[in-house]
XYZ file of C-alpha atoms in Angstrom:
545
model
C -65.974 11.957 127.389
C -66.938 14.989 125.326
C -65.698 14.982 121.742
C -64.875 18.161 119.855
C -63.795 18.648 116.234
C -60.057 18.928 116.866
C -57.404 19.350 114.238
C -57.492 18.011 110.725
C -56.510 14.411 110.039
C -54.692 13.396 106.875
C -54.878 9.852 105.533
C -52.758 8.131 102.901
C -52.377 4.593 101.584
C -49.651 2.761 99.742
C -48.615 -0.681 98.504
C -45.393 -2.088 99.973
C -42.750 -4.462 98.693
C -39.748 -5.754 100.594
C -36.245 -4.387 100.215
C -33.311 -5.329 102.450
C -30.903 -2.997 104.199
C -28.592 -3.759 107.130
C -30.022 -3.506 110.612
C -27.815 -1.127 112.521
C -28.823 -1.644 116.107
C -30.366 -4.247 118.383
C -32.250 -3.626 121.582
C -32.812 -5.915 124.561
C -36.295 -7.203 125.231
C -38.326 -5.217 127.744
C -40.261 -6.828 130.589
C -43.488 -6.279 128.668
C -42.125 -8.036 125.593
C -40.867 -10.968 127.648
C -44.289 -11.232 129.299
C -46.105 -11.426 125.954
C -43.576 -13.925 124.595
C -44.187 -16.154 127.632
C -47.960 -15.812 127.205
C -47.690 -16.725 123.550
C -45.403 -19.679 124.186
C -47.708 -21.127 126.859
C -50.845 -20.635 124.769
C -49.370 -22.212 121.654
C -48.226 -25.207 123.694
C -51.905 -26.077 124.077
C -53.453 -24.618 120.909
C -52.403 -24.456 117.271
C -53.238 -20.769 116.929
C -53.850 -17.788 119.177
C -57.240 -17.498 117.465
C -58.400 -20.710 119.134
C -60.401 -20.270 122.317
C -60.090 -21.949 125.693
C -63.354 -23.883 125.967
C -62.940 -25.820 129.223
C -61.476 -25.610 132.714
C -59.004 -28.357 131.835
C -57.623 -26.331 128.911
C -57.295 -23.235 131.115
C -55.502 -25.260 133.783
C -53.114 -26.756 131.220
C -52.314 -23.388 129.610
C -51.619 -21.828 133.017
C -49.296 -24.711 133.884
C -47.319 -24.159 130.672
C -46.966 -20.518 131.754
C -45.249 -21.610 134.962
C -48.313 -21.307 137.202
C -49.833 -24.011 139.380
C -53.432 -22.821 139.881
C -55.728 -24.229 142.544
C -59.293 -25.212 141.747
C -60.474 -21.999 143.394
C -58.296 -19.949 141.053
C -59.691 -21.774 138.032
C -63.267 -21.233 139.272
C -62.550 -17.530 139.684
C -62.015 -17.143 135.947
C -64.228 -19.964 134.688
C -67.652 -19.254 136.154
C -70.913 -21.075 135.302
C -71.578 -18.308 132.752
C -68.208 -18.705 130.995
C -68.373 -20.356 127.576
C -64.900 -19.520 126.299
C -61.782 -17.418 126.915
C -59.486 -16.050 124.219
C -55.766 -15.280 124.117
C -56.233 -11.723 125.402
C -58.231 -13.086 128.365
C -55.399 -15.527 129.053
C -52.878 -12.651 129.155
C -55.097 -10.780 131.618
C -55.249 -13.836 133.888
C -51.466 -14.237 133.835
C -51.040 -10.590 134.824
C -53.235 -11.172 137.870
C -51.938 -14.602 138.857
C -48.300 -13.909 139.624
C -45.999 -16.938 139.945
C -45.223 -17.892 143.535
C -41.611 -17.335 144.575
C -39.573 -19.938 146.433
C -39.123 -17.534 149.361
C -42.904 -17.099 149.697
C -43.439 -20.859 149.653
C -40.767 -21.512 152.261
C -42.102 -18.737 154.499
C -45.620 -20.213 154.406
C -44.487 -23.753 155.230
C -41.957 -22.685 157.860
C -44.783 -21.401 160.096
C -45.871 -25.010 160.681
C -42.372 -26.403 161.105
C -42.559 -26.660 164.909
C -39.198 -28.467 165.188
C -37.465 -26.261 162.632
C -36.129 -29.365 160.891
C -37.618 -28.912 157.400
C -40.575 -31.262 157.962
C -44.320 -30.794 158.625
C -46.692 -33.415 159.976
C -49.378 -34.433 157.497
C -52.107 -33.441 159.969
C -50.697 -29.905 160.191
C -50.297 -29.763 156.421
C -53.997 -30.567 155.936
C -54.883 -27.737 158.314
C -52.620 -25.249 156.533
C -53.710 -25.989 152.982
C -57.452 -26.458 153.541
C -58.152 -23.788 156.146
C -55.888 -20.838 155.365
C -55.139 -18.497 152.494
C -56.389 -19.691 149.125
C -57.872 -22.958 150.350
C -57.161 -26.200 148.521
C -59.496 -29.173 148.182
C -58.790 -32.474 149.968
C -58.035 -34.050 146.602
C -55.384 -31.404 145.876
C -53.777 -31.880 149.303
C -53.803 -35.677 148.906
C -52.022 -35.278 145.575
C -49.186 -33.475 147.395
C -49.049 -35.986 150.246
C -48.919 -38.860 147.767
C -45.716 -37.525 146.179
C -43.213 -40.194 147.221
C -40.126 -37.972 146.825
C -41.210 -35.437 149.463
C -43.161 -37.559 151.974
C -42.072 -40.215 154.452
C -43.247 -41.488 157.862
C -46.244 -39.147 157.986
C -44.064 -36.086 157.375
C -43.807 -33.660 154.508
C -40.344 -32.448 153.379
C -41.318 -28.908 152.393
C -37.789 -27.777 151.458
C -37.491 -30.540 148.879
C -41.066 -29.876 147.742
C -40.375 -26.152 147.173
C -37.360 -27.030 145.066
C -39.396 -29.559 143.054
C -42.270 -27.090 142.658
C -40.073 -24.283 141.328
C -38.113 -26.614 139.027
C -41.332 -28.034 137.554
C -42.837 -24.604 136.917
C -39.642 -23.291 135.336
C -39.331 -26.391 133.171
C -42.931 -26.007 131.923
C -42.270 -22.450 130.782
C -38.843 -23.327 129.350
C -40.316 -26.178 127.311
C -43.054 -23.886 125.981
C -40.513 -21.238 124.927
C -38.294 -23.810 123.240
C -41.264 -25.152 121.310
C -42.191 -21.642 120.192
C -38.644 -20.989 118.985
C -38.302 -24.265 117.092
C -41.689 -24.230 115.383
C -41.306 -21.826 112.469
C -45.037 -21.602 111.899
C -45.566 -20.413 115.432
C -42.686 -18.006 115.130
C -44.198 -16.455 112.010
C -47.492 -15.894 113.843
C -45.802 -14.387 116.914
C -46.921 -10.909 117.902
C -46.200 -8.610 120.814
C -43.000 -10.435 121.735
C -40.362 -8.423 119.934
C -39.711 -4.759 119.378
C -36.969 -3.064 117.475
C -36.958 -0.444 120.179
C -37.017 3.271 119.602
C -33.852 3.913 117.579
C -32.249 7.304 117.741
C -33.639 9.364 114.891
C -34.817 12.794 113.951
C -37.841 13.429 116.202
C -39.742 14.991 113.319
C -41.564 12.253 111.378
C -41.198 12.122 107.645
C -44.511 12.974 105.989
C -44.563 9.849 103.844
C -41.893 7.158 103.530
C -41.054 5.716 100.175
C -43.365 2.744 99.552
C -40.422 0.691 98.304
C -38.144 1.204 101.307
C -39.096 -1.218 104.059
C -36.224 -1.855 106.441
C -34.933 -5.296 107.246
C -35.868 -4.472 110.838
C -39.502 -4.563 109.758
C -38.996 -7.940 108.110
C -37.551 -9.438 111.271
C -40.071 -7.946 113.684
C -41.616 -11.360 114.343
C -38.411 -13.410 114.542
C -36.730 -14.091 117.852
C -34.103 -11.614 119.037
C -30.573 -12.527 118.099
C -31.498 -15.109 115.462
C -29.346 -13.873 112.578
C -28.712 -17.210 110.902
C -31.482 -16.812 108.330
C -33.995 -13.983 108.443
C -37.169 -16.031 108.374
C -39.516 -13.339 107.172
C -37.219 -12.160 104.404
C -38.216 -15.243 102.456
C -41.535 -16.345 103.906
C -43.510 -13.164 104.557
C -44.829 -10.654 102.042
C -46.871 -7.539 102.651
C -49.894 -7.786 100.375
C -50.909 -4.195 100.960
C -50.578 -1.379 103.466
C -52.532 1.594 104.656
C -51.149 4.424 106.797
C -52.796 6.981 109.071
C -51.331 10.351 110.058
C -53.064 12.438 112.743
C -51.524 15.572 114.221
C -52.742 16.591 117.691
C -51.955 19.897 119.375
C -50.507 20.284 122.853
C -53.204 19.723 125.500
C -55.434 18.843 122.537
C -58.522 21.060 122.022
C -59.413 24.060 124.139
C -63.097 23.110 123.916
C -62.502 19.827 125.701
C -64.649 19.009 128.726
C -61.580 17.541 130.420
C -60.540 19.396 133.559
C -58.094 18.553 136.280
C -59.088 19.990 139.686
C -56.984 18.904 142.648
C -55.188 16.284 140.500
C -58.444 14.356 140.028
C -59.432 14.016 136.382
C -63.083 14.711 135.637
C -64.554 13.586 132.332
C -67.888 15.042 131.371
C -70.424 14.422 128.633
C -73.513 16.468 127.842
C -76.139 15.386 125.353
C -79.709 14.340 124.727
C -80.820 10.739 125.247
C -84.142 9.177 124.403
C -85.982 6.782 126.722
C -84.140 3.534 127.316
C -81.316 1.794 129.139
C -77.749 3.003 128.597
C -74.507 1.384 129.687
C -71.688 3.540 131.058
C -68.388 1.656 130.980
C -65.434 3.595 132.417
C -62.075 2.163 131.391
C -58.414 3.035 131.079
C -56.560 2.718 127.785
C -53.635 1.147 129.631
C -51.144 3.373 127.781
C -49.573 4.784 130.915
C -49.765 1.809 133.223
C -46.289 0.947 134.402
C -44.914 -1.997 136.303
C -43.980 -0.895 139.797
C -40.223 -0.517 140.013
C -39.866 0.570 143.636
C -39.358 -2.605 145.720
C -41.467 -3.143 148.815
C -38.875 -3.510 151.560
C -41.260 -4.121 154.444
C -44.712 -5.686 154.523
C -47.324 -3.548 156.271
C -48.706 -4.915 159.523
C -52.443 -5.611 159.391
C -53.188 -6.857 162.909
C -51.624 -6.746 166.371
C -52.329 -8.052 169.877
C -52.475 -5.929 172.999
C -51.013 -6.929 176.340
C -54.075 -9.092 177.067
C -53.656 -11.020 173.816
C -56.748 -9.539 172.160
C -56.464 -9.045 168.402
C -56.951 -5.626 166.773
C -56.668 -4.132 163.279
C -53.815 -1.675 162.858
C -54.578 1.979 162.191
C -53.101 1.721 158.683
C -55.192 -1.333 157.803
C -58.372 0.290 159.160
C -57.704 3.323 156.967
C -57.288 1.071 153.914
C -60.490 -0.842 154.738
C -62.306 2.475 155.027
C -61.117 3.406 151.517
C -62.274 0.016 150.211
C -65.652 0.587 151.873
C -65.985 3.876 149.976
C -65.270 2.091 146.696
C -67.787 -0.717 147.170
C -70.488 1.566 148.592
C -71.852 2.062 145.090
C -74.833 4.261 145.957
C -72.822 6.379 148.396
C -75.289 6.038 151.279
C -72.636 4.957 153.792
C -73.989 1.397 153.976
C -73.388 -1.885 152.133
C -76.344 -3.788 150.730
C -76.094 -7.485 149.879
C -75.761 -6.576 146.199
C -72.919 -4.149 146.898
C -71.163 -6.603 149.196
C -71.397 -9.288 146.510
C -69.571 -7.081 144.004
C -66.780 -7.015 146.588
C -66.953 -10.788 147.127
C -66.872 -11.522 143.398
C -63.791 -9.346 143.056
C -61.913 -10.854 146.000
C -63.042 -14.496 146.117
C -65.029 -15.186 142.955
C -68.021 -16.291 145.044
C -71.274 -14.684 146.184
C -72.742 -14.412 149.657
C -76.246 -15.944 149.719
C -79.263 -14.679 151.650
C -78.707 -17.081 154.566
C -75.094 -16.062 155.032
C -76.107 -12.401 154.791
C -78.711 -12.938 157.524
C -75.992 -14.361 159.798
C -73.814 -11.356 158.938
C -76.594 -8.945 159.930
C -77.077 -10.764 163.250
C -73.404 -10.588 164.222
C -72.244 -7.232 162.875
C -73.425 -3.657 163.035
C -76.140 -2.985 160.454
C -78.636 -0.261 159.643
C -81.748 -0.811 157.540
C -80.522 -4.365 156.882
C -77.287 -3.010 155.387
C -73.763 -3.334 156.740
C -72.242 -0.218 158.328
C -68.618 0.835 158.007
C -67.956 -0.445 161.553
C -69.655 -3.718 160.688
C -67.352 -4.086 157.683
C -64.327 -3.496 159.924
C -65.552 -6.068 162.458
C -66.152 -8.594 159.673
C -62.478 -8.361 158.672
C -61.405 -8.565 162.311
C -63.444 -11.748 162.715
C -61.675 -13.211 159.685
C -58.325 -12.435 161.306
C -59.467 -14.046 164.576
C -60.659 -17.138 162.710
C -57.123 -17.516 161.349
C -55.566 -16.898 164.791
C -54.036 -13.659 163.599
C -52.644 -15.090 160.359
C -53.112 -12.217 157.829
C -52.830 -14.243 154.622
C -56.560 -14.249 153.870
C -56.630 -10.505 154.506
C -53.788 -10.055 152.017
C -55.754 -12.013 149.402
C -58.516 -9.411 149.772
C -56.132 -6.467 149.590
C -54.217 -7.746 146.563
C -57.507 -8.452 144.765
C -58.548 -4.836 145.347
C -55.297 -3.552 143.823
C -53.197 -2.853 146.934
C -49.557 -3.814 147.305
C -47.761 -5.065 150.418
C -47.209 -1.469 151.553
C -50.992 -0.807 151.456
C -50.594 1.427 148.403
C -53.248 1.327 145.693
C -51.082 0.550 142.657
C -53.152 -1.822 140.489
C -56.637 -0.335 140.536
C -58.256 2.984 139.675
C -61.521 3.729 141.530
C -63.922 6.133 139.860
C -67.162 7.984 140.646
C -70.096 8.411 138.248
C -72.595 11.247 138.686
C -75.591 11.623 136.375
C -77.703 14.786 136.101
C -80.873 15.273 134.053
C -83.193 18.227 133.446
C -86.588 16.610 133.000
C -86.381 13.238 134.721
C -84.731 11.462 137.601
C -82.369 8.846 136.151
C -81.714 5.635 138.039
C -78.246 4.092 138.130
C -77.738 0.401 138.712
C -74.296 -1.209 138.962
C -73.823 -4.448 137.027
C -71.035 -7.003 137.237
C -68.823 -7.494 134.198
C -67.635 -11.074 134.052
C -63.828 -11.355 134.106
C -62.447 -11.960 130.610
C -65.944 -11.775 129.097
C -64.943 -9.424 126.284
C -67.747 -6.969 127.116
C -65.405 -3.976 127.167
C -63.710 -5.051 123.930
C -67.096 -5.341 122.185
C -68.241 -1.965 123.487
C -65.066 -0.195 122.311
C -65.239 -1.901 118.904
C -68.883 -0.884 118.442
C -68.116 2.724 119.383
C -65.124 3.033 117.055
C -66.928 1.319 114.155
C -69.777 3.827 114.536
C -67.702 6.992 114.969
C -64.246 6.327 113.541
C -62.688 7.095 110.157
C -62.586 3.940 108.034
C -59.811 3.063 105.593
C -60.011 -0.060 103.420
C -56.821 -1.975 102.721
C -55.900 -1.410 99.060
C -56.613 -4.586 97.143
C -58.565 -6.166 100.004
C -61.905 -4.536 100.668
C -62.700 -7.036 103.425
C -60.057 -5.694 105.831
C -60.838 -2.245 107.201
C -58.928 -0.112 109.710
C -61.176 2.161 111.785
C -59.475 5.034 113.654
C -61.314 7.194 116.187
C -59.710 10.421 117.405
C -60.812 11.715 120.807
C -59.473 14.790 122.553
C -56.886 12.904 124.576
C -56.362 9.568 122.848
C -56.698 7.672 119.565
C -58.152 4.176 119.230
C -57.883 1.901 116.202
C -60.018 -1.150 115.471
C -59.378 -3.668 112.699
C -62.442 -5.237 111.070
C -62.117 -8.458 109.086
C -65.163 -9.216 106.925
C -63.554 -12.122 105.086
C -63.983 -15.844 105.732
C -60.284 -16.242 106.593
C -58.177 -14.899 109.438
C -56.120 -11.806 108.707
C -52.647 -11.105 110.113
C -51.882 -7.396 110.290
C -48.419 -5.922 110.894
C -48.507 -2.574 112.737
C -45.623 -0.089 112.673
C -45.721 3.060 114.861
C -42.023 3.948 114.544
C -42.649 7.280 112.814
C -45.060 8.533 115.474
C -43.856 11.433 117.583
C -44.425 11.876 121.343
C -46.780 8.874 121.424
C -47.260 5.868 123.665
C -49.631 2.934 123.135
C -51.215 0.371 125.418
C -49.135 -2.505 124.013
C -45.826 -0.860 124.883
C -44.496 -1.797 121.427
C -43.698 0.255 118.358
C -43.859 -2.786 116.049
C -46.215 -5.719 116.566
C -48.801 -7.819 114.738
C -52.331 -8.998 115.435
C -54.474 -11.837 114.169
C -58.082 -10.944 113.428
C -60.514 -13.846 113.282
C -62.888 -14.214 110.309
C -66.053 -12.087 110.431
C -64.903 -10.180 113.506
C -63.371 -6.966 114.761
C -60.767 -6.334 117.452
C -59.215 -3.371 119.229
C -55.753 -2.948 117.735
C -54.322 -0.229 119.973
C -54.992 2.843 122.086
C -52.527 5.711 121.636
C -51.943 8.717 123.903
C -49.355 11.518 124.089
C -46.270 10.729 126.098
C -46.148 14.391 127.129
C -49.555 16.113 127.070
C -47.935 19.563 127.004
C -46.331 18.952 123.619
C -47.686 18.335 120.143
C -48.026 14.654 119.279
C -48.189 13.047 115.852
C -49.719 9.616 115.299
C -48.250 7.955 112.212
C -49.100 4.277 111.859
C -48.662 1.875 108.947
C -50.932 -1.186 108.844
C -49.727 -3.951 106.495
C -51.619 -7.091 105.549
C -49.320 -10.120 105.655
C -49.676 -12.787 103.012
């Protein structure tokens, strides 16, 4: 992304003290706020603080269970690889976004396929086949644990209707217990962030240039307390703002005219031109997440992936072949129209969490169309057809692949954003090599922090030189990073209510973050809600005592 000077930025700082005034309006929690509250409740059911890290598979499994999930060993292995040493709270939230809770209807539909007598029971032999051979396969130990449940098994049969009811009740109870614990424990409630927003109250759209340092609304005091709890405003007596610092940045409509950002044919192209010395450079494309929205339009009908002709032979549907062709384009990293083992393994890591070894690749080359020892587009299609045949036409494994690549049940790409990188040089021929970023590894977070610390405007918290807010203004977005140089954790309250025409990646106007000792973290990315209008970023960062 090319950076140009842009408009002037004005910075101001102030000390804040608390003063009460009646809160005039309450707003219901959004889906995003409920999600973060559930994440927080589950995490703090296992750990004392959100700063603690998950350091084992068992801890990850337990935290996911408290969030109402029931992960298989394969799911755990997908996020806890041999290279994983720890996962933090943000990683946990990412996992919960990807691992959606199973609905009762989905469970019943899966089991009903093996209910040959349509009486609500499945033979144990058929159950083994279903759970160990299809979809996200379970281990024998996991299947035995189900079969050994006395309440849902008798005479070699499995009562799947009763099991589904038990499964859903258990998951709901886990999450309910976690939420109740979060509400009761005042210490946890004081630490809570990202779970409550005062909403966007109706006000004059023009931000005030500088609010009085002594007028902090009661709404700000209660930003961490649970919605509707008016018995005793917890933070009015227990929380004090030690100090605050505010940033004001005014951005023009469409930002700067010198920007390298263009938009041909609705495809955004970001360019950078500069001089680089010899060495290895990492290019990490990413989205700020500001404009990602949960899909509202319901999927009324699941797309058909396979069909049989009059002879009974299995084929891929035209729609599914078109989607597979698009996926092929994405994973063909060098654009030569073929898939190497390395390229195919990026695909496998994304969809199954496992790699294909040399022996398995040799078998693949023997059975499917290849060229120069690389898989052709037709070979890729045939590989998916073979998978469908292996499952006797059952498309569930194919859906696992599609969902992992960001497609919904209507074969629409709604949860992924493919990109293309082209590199040009005058005096040399650069080589590009794709590398795999471990899920939840924090590599992107570290890269963004390093960039903002190097290029951003720094503002020290008055009275606490160890807490620094770094703000970097690009042409189309603003990123802030909080650096904590002290030996103690810092809890920072963030208030964006006076910003105009802005949206951030957290979806909240008021929230708080905990910054671990001797560390830095990305606080928020901010973009204009409407790029054709002027937008004003006004944010107050307050250190909580």
